PDB file of C-alpha atoms in Angstrom:
ATOM      1  CA  MET A  34     167.693  -1.305 -67.542  1.00 94.00           C
ATOM      2  CA  GLN A  35     171.029  -3.142 -68.427  1.00 97.00           C
ATOM      3  CA  ILE A  36     173.937  -2.960 -66.090  1.00 98.00           C
ATOM      4  CA  ALA A  37     176.524  -0.696 -67.654  1.00 97.00           C
ATOM      5  CA  LYS A  38     179.248   1.651 -66.449  1.00 97.00           C
ATOM      6  CA  ASN A  39     177.833   4.342 -64.071  1.00 97.00           C
ATOM      7  CA  THR A  40     174.824   2.295 -63.025  1.00 98.00           C
ATOM      8  CA  ILE A  41     174.018   1.355 -59.402  1.00 97.00           C
ATOM      9  CA  VAL A  42     173.618  -2.264 -59.216  1.00 97.00           C
ATOM     10  CA  THR A  43     171.948  -3.916 -56.317  1.00 97.00           C
ATOM     11  CA  ILE A  44     172.482  -7.700 -55.642  1.00 98.00           C
ATOM     12  CA  HIS A  45     171.865 -10.444 -53.160  1.00 98.00           C
ATOM     13  CA  TYR A  46     174.985 -12.815 -53.140  1.00 98.00           C
ATOM     14  CA  GLU A  47     176.115 -16.097 -51.568  1.00 98.00           C
ATOM     15  CA  MET A  48     179.893 -16.954 -51.335  1.00 97.00           C
ATOM     16  CA  PHE A  49     181.082 -20.501 -51.070  1.00 98.00           C
ATOM     17  CA  ASP A  50     184.492 -22.304 -50.653  1.00 97.00           C
ATOM     18  CA  VAL A  51     185.873 -24.877 -53.099  1.00 95.00           C
ATOM     19  CA  ASP A  52     183.966 -27.568 -51.112  1.00 96.00           C
ATOM     20  CA  ASN A  53     180.606 -25.592 -51.718  1.00 97.00           C
ATOM     21  CA  ASN A  54     180.351 -24.634 -47.941  1.00 97.00           C
ATOM     22  CA  LEU A  55     178.538 -21.313 -47.607  1.00 98.00           C
ATOM     23  CA  LEU A  56     180.943 -18.717 -46.199  1.00 96.00           C
ATOM     24  CA  ASP A  57     178.863 -15.421 -46.420  1.00 96.00           C
ATOM     25  CA  LYS A  58     175.463 -14.271 -47.775  1.00 97.00           C
ATOM     26  CA  THR A  59     173.516 -11.115 -47.857  1.00 96.00           C
ATOM     27  CA  GLU A  60     170.639 -10.731 -45.524  1.00 96.00           C
ATOM     28  CA  GLU A  61     169.929  -7.257 -47.082  1.00 96.00           C
ATOM     29  CA  PRO A  62     170.926  -6.565 -50.663  1.00 96.00           C
ATOM     30  CA  ILE A  63     174.116  -4.527 -51.118  1.00 96.00           C
ATOM     31  CA  SER A  64     174.668  -1.857 -53.815  1.00 96.00           C
ATOM     32  CA  TYR A  65     177.778  -0.847 -55.658  1.00 97.00           C
ATOM     33  CA  LEU A  66     178.791   1.633 -58.505  1.00 97.00           C
ATOM     34  CA  HIS A  67     179.381  -0.368 -61.615  1.00 97.00           C
ATOM     35  CA  GLY A  68     182.152   0.563 -64.018  1.00 96.00           C
ATOM     36  CA  GLY A  69     185.668  -0.125 -62.425  1.00 94.00           C
ATOM     37  CA  TYR A  70     185.145   1.756 -59.124  1.00 96.00           C
ATOM     38  CA  ASP A  71     186.591  -1.083 -56.975  1.00 92.00           C
ATOM     39  CA  GLY A  72     183.168  -1.602 -55.371  1.00 93.00           C
ATOM     40  CA  ILE A  73     182.954  -5.363 -56.080  1.00 95.00           C
ATOM     41  CA  PHE A  74     185.495  -8.214 -57.319  1.00 96.00           C
ATOM     42  CA  PRO A  75     186.444  -7.206 -60.938  1.00 96.00           C
ATOM     43  CA  LEU A  76     185.444 -10.735 -62.212  1.00 97.00           C
ATOM     44  CA  VAL A  77     182.077 -10.451 -60.705  1.00 97.00           C
ATOM     45  CA  GLU A  78     181.633  -6.926 -62.197  1.00 97.00           C
ATOM     46  CA  GLU A  79     182.595  -8.317 -65.588  1.00 97.00           C
ATOM     47  CA  ALA A  80     180.021 -11.227 -65.350  1.00 98.00           C
ATOM     48  CA  LEU A  81     177.373  -8.823 -64.374  1.00 98.00           C
ATOM     49  CA  GLU A  82     177.831  -6.442 -67.256  1.00 98.00           C
ATOM     50  CA  GLY A  83     174.849  -6.168 -69.475  1.00 98.00           C
ATOM     51  CA  LYS A  84     172.676  -8.168 -66.904  1.00 98.00           C
ATOM     52  CA  ASN A  85     169.229  -7.186 -66.178  1.00 98.00           C
ATOM     53  CA  VAL A  86     167.028  -7.330 -62.976  1.00 98.00           C
ATOM     54  CA  GLY A  87     166.348 -11.011 -62.214  1.00 98.00           C
ATOM     55  CA  ASP A  88     169.520 -12.329 -63.817  1.00 98.00           C
ATOM     56  CA  SER A  89     171.938 -14.380 -61.850  1.00 98.00           C
ATOM     57  CA  VAL A  90     175.774 -14.903 -62.298  1.00 98.00           C
ATOM     58  CA  ASP A  91     177.903 -17.611 -60.752  1.00 98.00           C
ATOM     59  CA  VAL A  92     181.697 -16.788 -60.817  1.00 98.00           C
ATOM     60  CA  LYS A  93     184.716 -18.775 -59.544  1.00 98.00           C
ATOM     61  CA  LEU A  94     187.434 -16.723 -58.028  1.00 97.00           C
ATOM     62  CA  THR A  95     191.015 -17.634 -57.327  1.00 97.00           C
ATOM     63  CA  ALA A  96     192.591 -16.283 -54.198  1.00 96.00           C
ATOM     64  CA  ASP A  97     194.218 -13.496 -56.401  1.00 96.00           C
ATOM     65  CA  ASP A  98     190.752 -12.595 -57.841  1.00 96.00           C
ATOM     66  CA  ALA A  99     189.309 -12.358 -54.331  1.00 96.00           C
ATOM     67  CA  PHE A 100     191.091 -11.417 -51.230  1.00 95.00           C
ATOM     68  CA  GLY A 101     194.617 -12.234 -52.354  1.00 95.00           C
ATOM     69  CA  ASP A 102     197.154 -14.414 -50.683  1.00 96.00           C
ATOM     70  CA  PRO A 103     197.915 -14.044 -46.956  1.00 96.00           C
ATOM     71  CA  GLU A 104     200.864 -11.470 -46.185  1.00 93.00           C
ATOM     72  CA  GLU A 105     203.230 -12.759 -43.627  1.00 93.00           C
ATOM     73  CA  GLU A 106     203.902  -9.265 -42.409  1.00 90.00           C
ATOM     74  CA  LEU A 107     200.335  -8.789 -41.332  1.00 92.00           C
ATOM     75  CA  VAL A 108     200.604 -11.646 -38.746  1.00 94.00           C
ATOM     76  CA  ARG A 109     202.259 -10.711 -35.520  1.00 92.00           C
ATOM     77  CA  VAL A 110     203.002 -12.052 -32.095  1.00 95.00           C
ATOM     78  CA  GLU A 111     202.353  -9.752 -29.149  1.00 93.00           C
ATOM     79  CA  ASP A 112     202.492  -9.816 -25.355  1.00 94.00           C
ATOM     80  CA  LEU A 113     199.315 -10.558 -23.685  1.00 94.00           C
ATOM     81  CA  GLU A 114     199.741  -7.499 -21.469  1.00 92.00           C
ATOM     82  CA  VAL A 115     198.977  -5.091 -24.204  1.00 91.00           C
ATOM     83  CA  PHE A 116     195.393  -6.648 -24.527  1.00 92.00           C
ATOM     84  CA  PRO A 117     192.394  -6.391 -22.219  1.00 93.00           C
ATOM     85  CA  ALA A 118     192.289  -9.131 -19.559  1.00 91.00           C
ATOM     86  CA  ASP A 119     189.384 -10.878 -21.110  1.00 93.00           C
ATOM     87  CA  VAL A 120     190.946 -11.322 -24.552  1.00 94.00           C
ATOM     88  CA  GLU A 121     189.770 -14.280 -26.606  1.00 95.00           C
ATOM     89  CA  VAL A 122     190.523 -15.966 -29.908  1.00 96.00           C
ATOM     90  CA  GLY A 123     188.391 -14.287 -32.595  1.00 94.00           C
ATOM     91  CA  MET A 124     188.347 -10.753 -31.105  1.00 95.00           C
ATOM     92  CA  VAL A 125     189.293  -7.901 -33.370  1.00 95.00           C
ATOM     93  CA  PHE A 126     191.492  -4.956 -32.538  1.00 93.00           C
ATOM     94  CA  GLU A 127     192.388  -1.710 -34.420  1.00 92.00           C
ATOM     95  CA  ALA A 128     195.956  -0.839 -34.854  1.00 86.00           C
ATOM     96  CA  ASP A 129     197.927   1.548 -36.970  1.00 84.00           C
ATOM     97  CA  ASP A 130     200.343   0.178 -39.484  1.00 79.00           C
ATOM     98  CA  PRO A 131     203.816   1.616 -38.492  1.00 74.00           C
ATOM     99  CA  GLU A 132     204.848   1.910 -42.123  1.00 77.00           C
ATOM    100  CA  THR A 133     201.742   3.315 -43.826  1.00 83.00           C
ATOM    101  CA  GLY A 134     199.713   4.705 -40.959  1.00 84.00           C
ATOM    102  CA  GLU A 135     196.830   2.764 -42.273  1.00 87.00           C
ATOM    103  CA  LEU A 136     194.204   1.512 -39.724  1.00 90.00           C
ATOM    104  CA  LEU A 137     194.364  -2.286 -39.772  1.00 92.00           C
ATOM    105  CA  LEU A 138     191.961  -4.726 -38.170  1.00 93.00           C
ATOM    106  CA  PHE A 139     193.801  -7.512 -36.342  1.00 94.00           C
ATOM    107  CA  ARG A 140     191.987 -10.713 -35.333  1.00 96.00           C
ATOM    108  CA  VAL A 141     193.315 -12.808 -32.423  1.00 97.00           C
ATOM    109  CA  THR A 142     194.128 -16.335 -33.889  1.00 96.00           C
ATOM    110  CA  ASP A 143     195.779 -17.922 -31.098  1.00 96.00           C
ATOM    111  CA  ILE A 144     196.715 -17.335 -27.379  1.00 96.00           C
ATOM    112  CA  ALA A 145     199.395 -19.270 -25.673  1.00 94.00           C
ATOM    113  CA  ASP A 146     202.452 -18.913 -23.301  1.00 94.00           C
ATOM    114  CA  GLY A 147     201.651 -15.206 -22.424  1.00 93.00           C
ATOM    115  CA  LYS A 148     201.441 -14.261 -26.114  1.00 95.00           C
ATOM    116  CA  ALA A 149     198.694 -13.454 -28.733  1.00 96.00           C
ATOM    117  CA  VAL A 150     198.869 -14.082 -32.247  1.00 96.00           C
ATOM    118  CA  VAL A 151     197.043 -11.449 -34.221  1.00 96.00           C
ATOM    119  CA  ASP A 152     196.481 -11.409 -37.943  1.00 96.00           C
ATOM    120  CA  ALA A 153     195.244  -8.489 -40.148  1.00 95.00           C
ATOM    121  CA  ASN A 154     194.769 -10.469 -43.382  1.00 95.00           C
ATOM    122  CA  HIS A 155     191.234 -10.954 -44.505  1.00 93.00           C
ATOM    123  CA  PRO A 156     189.812 -14.082 -43.064  1.00 92.00           C
ATOM    124  CA  LEU A 157     189.320 -15.404 -46.674  1.00 95.00           C
ATOM    125  CA  ALA A 158     192.737 -14.460 -47.915  1.00 96.00           C
ATOM    126  CA  GLY A 159     194.430 -17.250 -49.728  1.00 96.00           C
ATOM    127  CA  MET A 160     191.021 -18.940 -50.596  1.00 96.00           C
ATOM    128  CA  SER A 161     189.419 -19.652 -53.959  1.00 97.00           C
ATOM    129  CA  LEU A 162     185.743 -18.806 -53.779  1.00 98.00           C
ATOM    130  CA  ARG A 163     182.546 -19.224 -55.768  1.00 98.00           C
ATOM    131  CA  PHE A 164     180.423 -15.948 -55.783  1.00 97.00           C
ATOM    132  CA  SER A 165     176.839 -16.338 -56.773  1.00 98.00           C
ATOM    133  CA  ALA A 166     174.691 -13.178 -57.231  1.00 98.00           C
ATOM    134  CA  LYS A 167     171.251 -12.164 -58.205  1.00 98.00           C
ATOM    135  CA  VAL A 168     170.473  -8.861 -59.614  1.00 98.00           C
ATOM    136  CA  VAL A 169     167.563  -7.095 -57.545  1.00 98.00           C
ATOM    137  CA  GLU A 170     167.723  -3.555 -58.935  1.00 97.00           C
ATOM    138  CA  VAL A 171     169.706  -1.427 -61.650  1.00 98.00           C
ATOM    139  CA  ARG A 172     169.433   2.296 -61.847  1.00 97.00           C
ATOM    140  CA  GLU A 173     171.394   5.398 -63.283  1.00 97.00           C
ATOM    141  CA  ALA A 174     174.094   6.699 -60.769  1.00 96.00           C
ATOM    142  CA  SER A 175     173.752  10.150 -59.616  1.00 95.00           C
ATOM    143  CA  ALA A 176     176.518  12.563 -60.353  1.00 95.00           C
ATOM    144  CA  ASP A 177     177.418  12.711 -56.625  1.00 94.00           C
ATOM    145  CA  GLU A 178     177.782   8.896 -56.621  1.00 95.00           C
ATOM    146  CA  ILE A 179     180.050   8.991 -59.836  1.00 95.00           C
ATOM    147  CA  SER A 180     182.268  11.681 -58.274  1.00 95.00           C
ATOM    148  CA  HIS A 181     182.394   9.876 -54.884  1.00 93.00           C
ATOM    149  CA  GLY A 182     183.096   6.424 -56.635  1.00 94.00           C
ATOM    150  CA  HIS A 183     180.409   4.446 -54.812  1.00 93.00           C
ATOM    151  CA  ALA A 184     176.639   4.028 -54.364  1.00 93.00           C
ATOM    152  CA  HIS A 185     174.733   6.167 -51.854  1.00 90.00           C
ATOM    153  CA  GLY A 186     171.319   5.448 -50.284  1.00 79.00           C
ATOM    154  CA  GLU A 187     169.569   2.475 -48.671  1.00 68.00           C
ATOM    155  CA  HIS A 188     172.010  -0.378 -49.660  1.00 63.00           C
ATOM    156  CA  GLY A 189     174.942   1.659 -50.344  1.00 62.00           C
ATOM    157  CA  HIS A 190     177.366   4.111 -48.539  1.00 56.00           C
ATOM    158  CA  HIS A 191     176.130   6.719 -46.109  1.00 50.00           C
ATOM    159  CA  HIS A 192     177.755   9.932 -45.393  1.00 46.00           C
TER     160      HIS A 192
END
């Protein structure tokens, strides 16, 4: 079966920076609903269109095509007293965005002088990437998956 709108696509992928350093890869395959449901980067989805099981794609993504540019307003300096005593660089904390009410994940990026710098930008924001993927399964999406806008099951979303 070829990848087309409203198919569930299961892939293994590797993601590299511009110097070809491996940044991320699947241990288990991931599945997404193909056809403009924002389940994967649009340029990767475009490259996968019409492919079959066993086919591979290699896509170069600018920062805009991947995780976007870093947003200054998502970087904050907070007093250390609002954090647990054992706070360390790399820890992640949840906080509500006061403007949107959206839940954000802030990574601690620096600690100095009684303050912590936290950043809710994606860790790969601002980076150009290479996304290499191999198709391991393609199947028709169920009516539920189409109405929910994502894959269900073993390698997809669980309710």
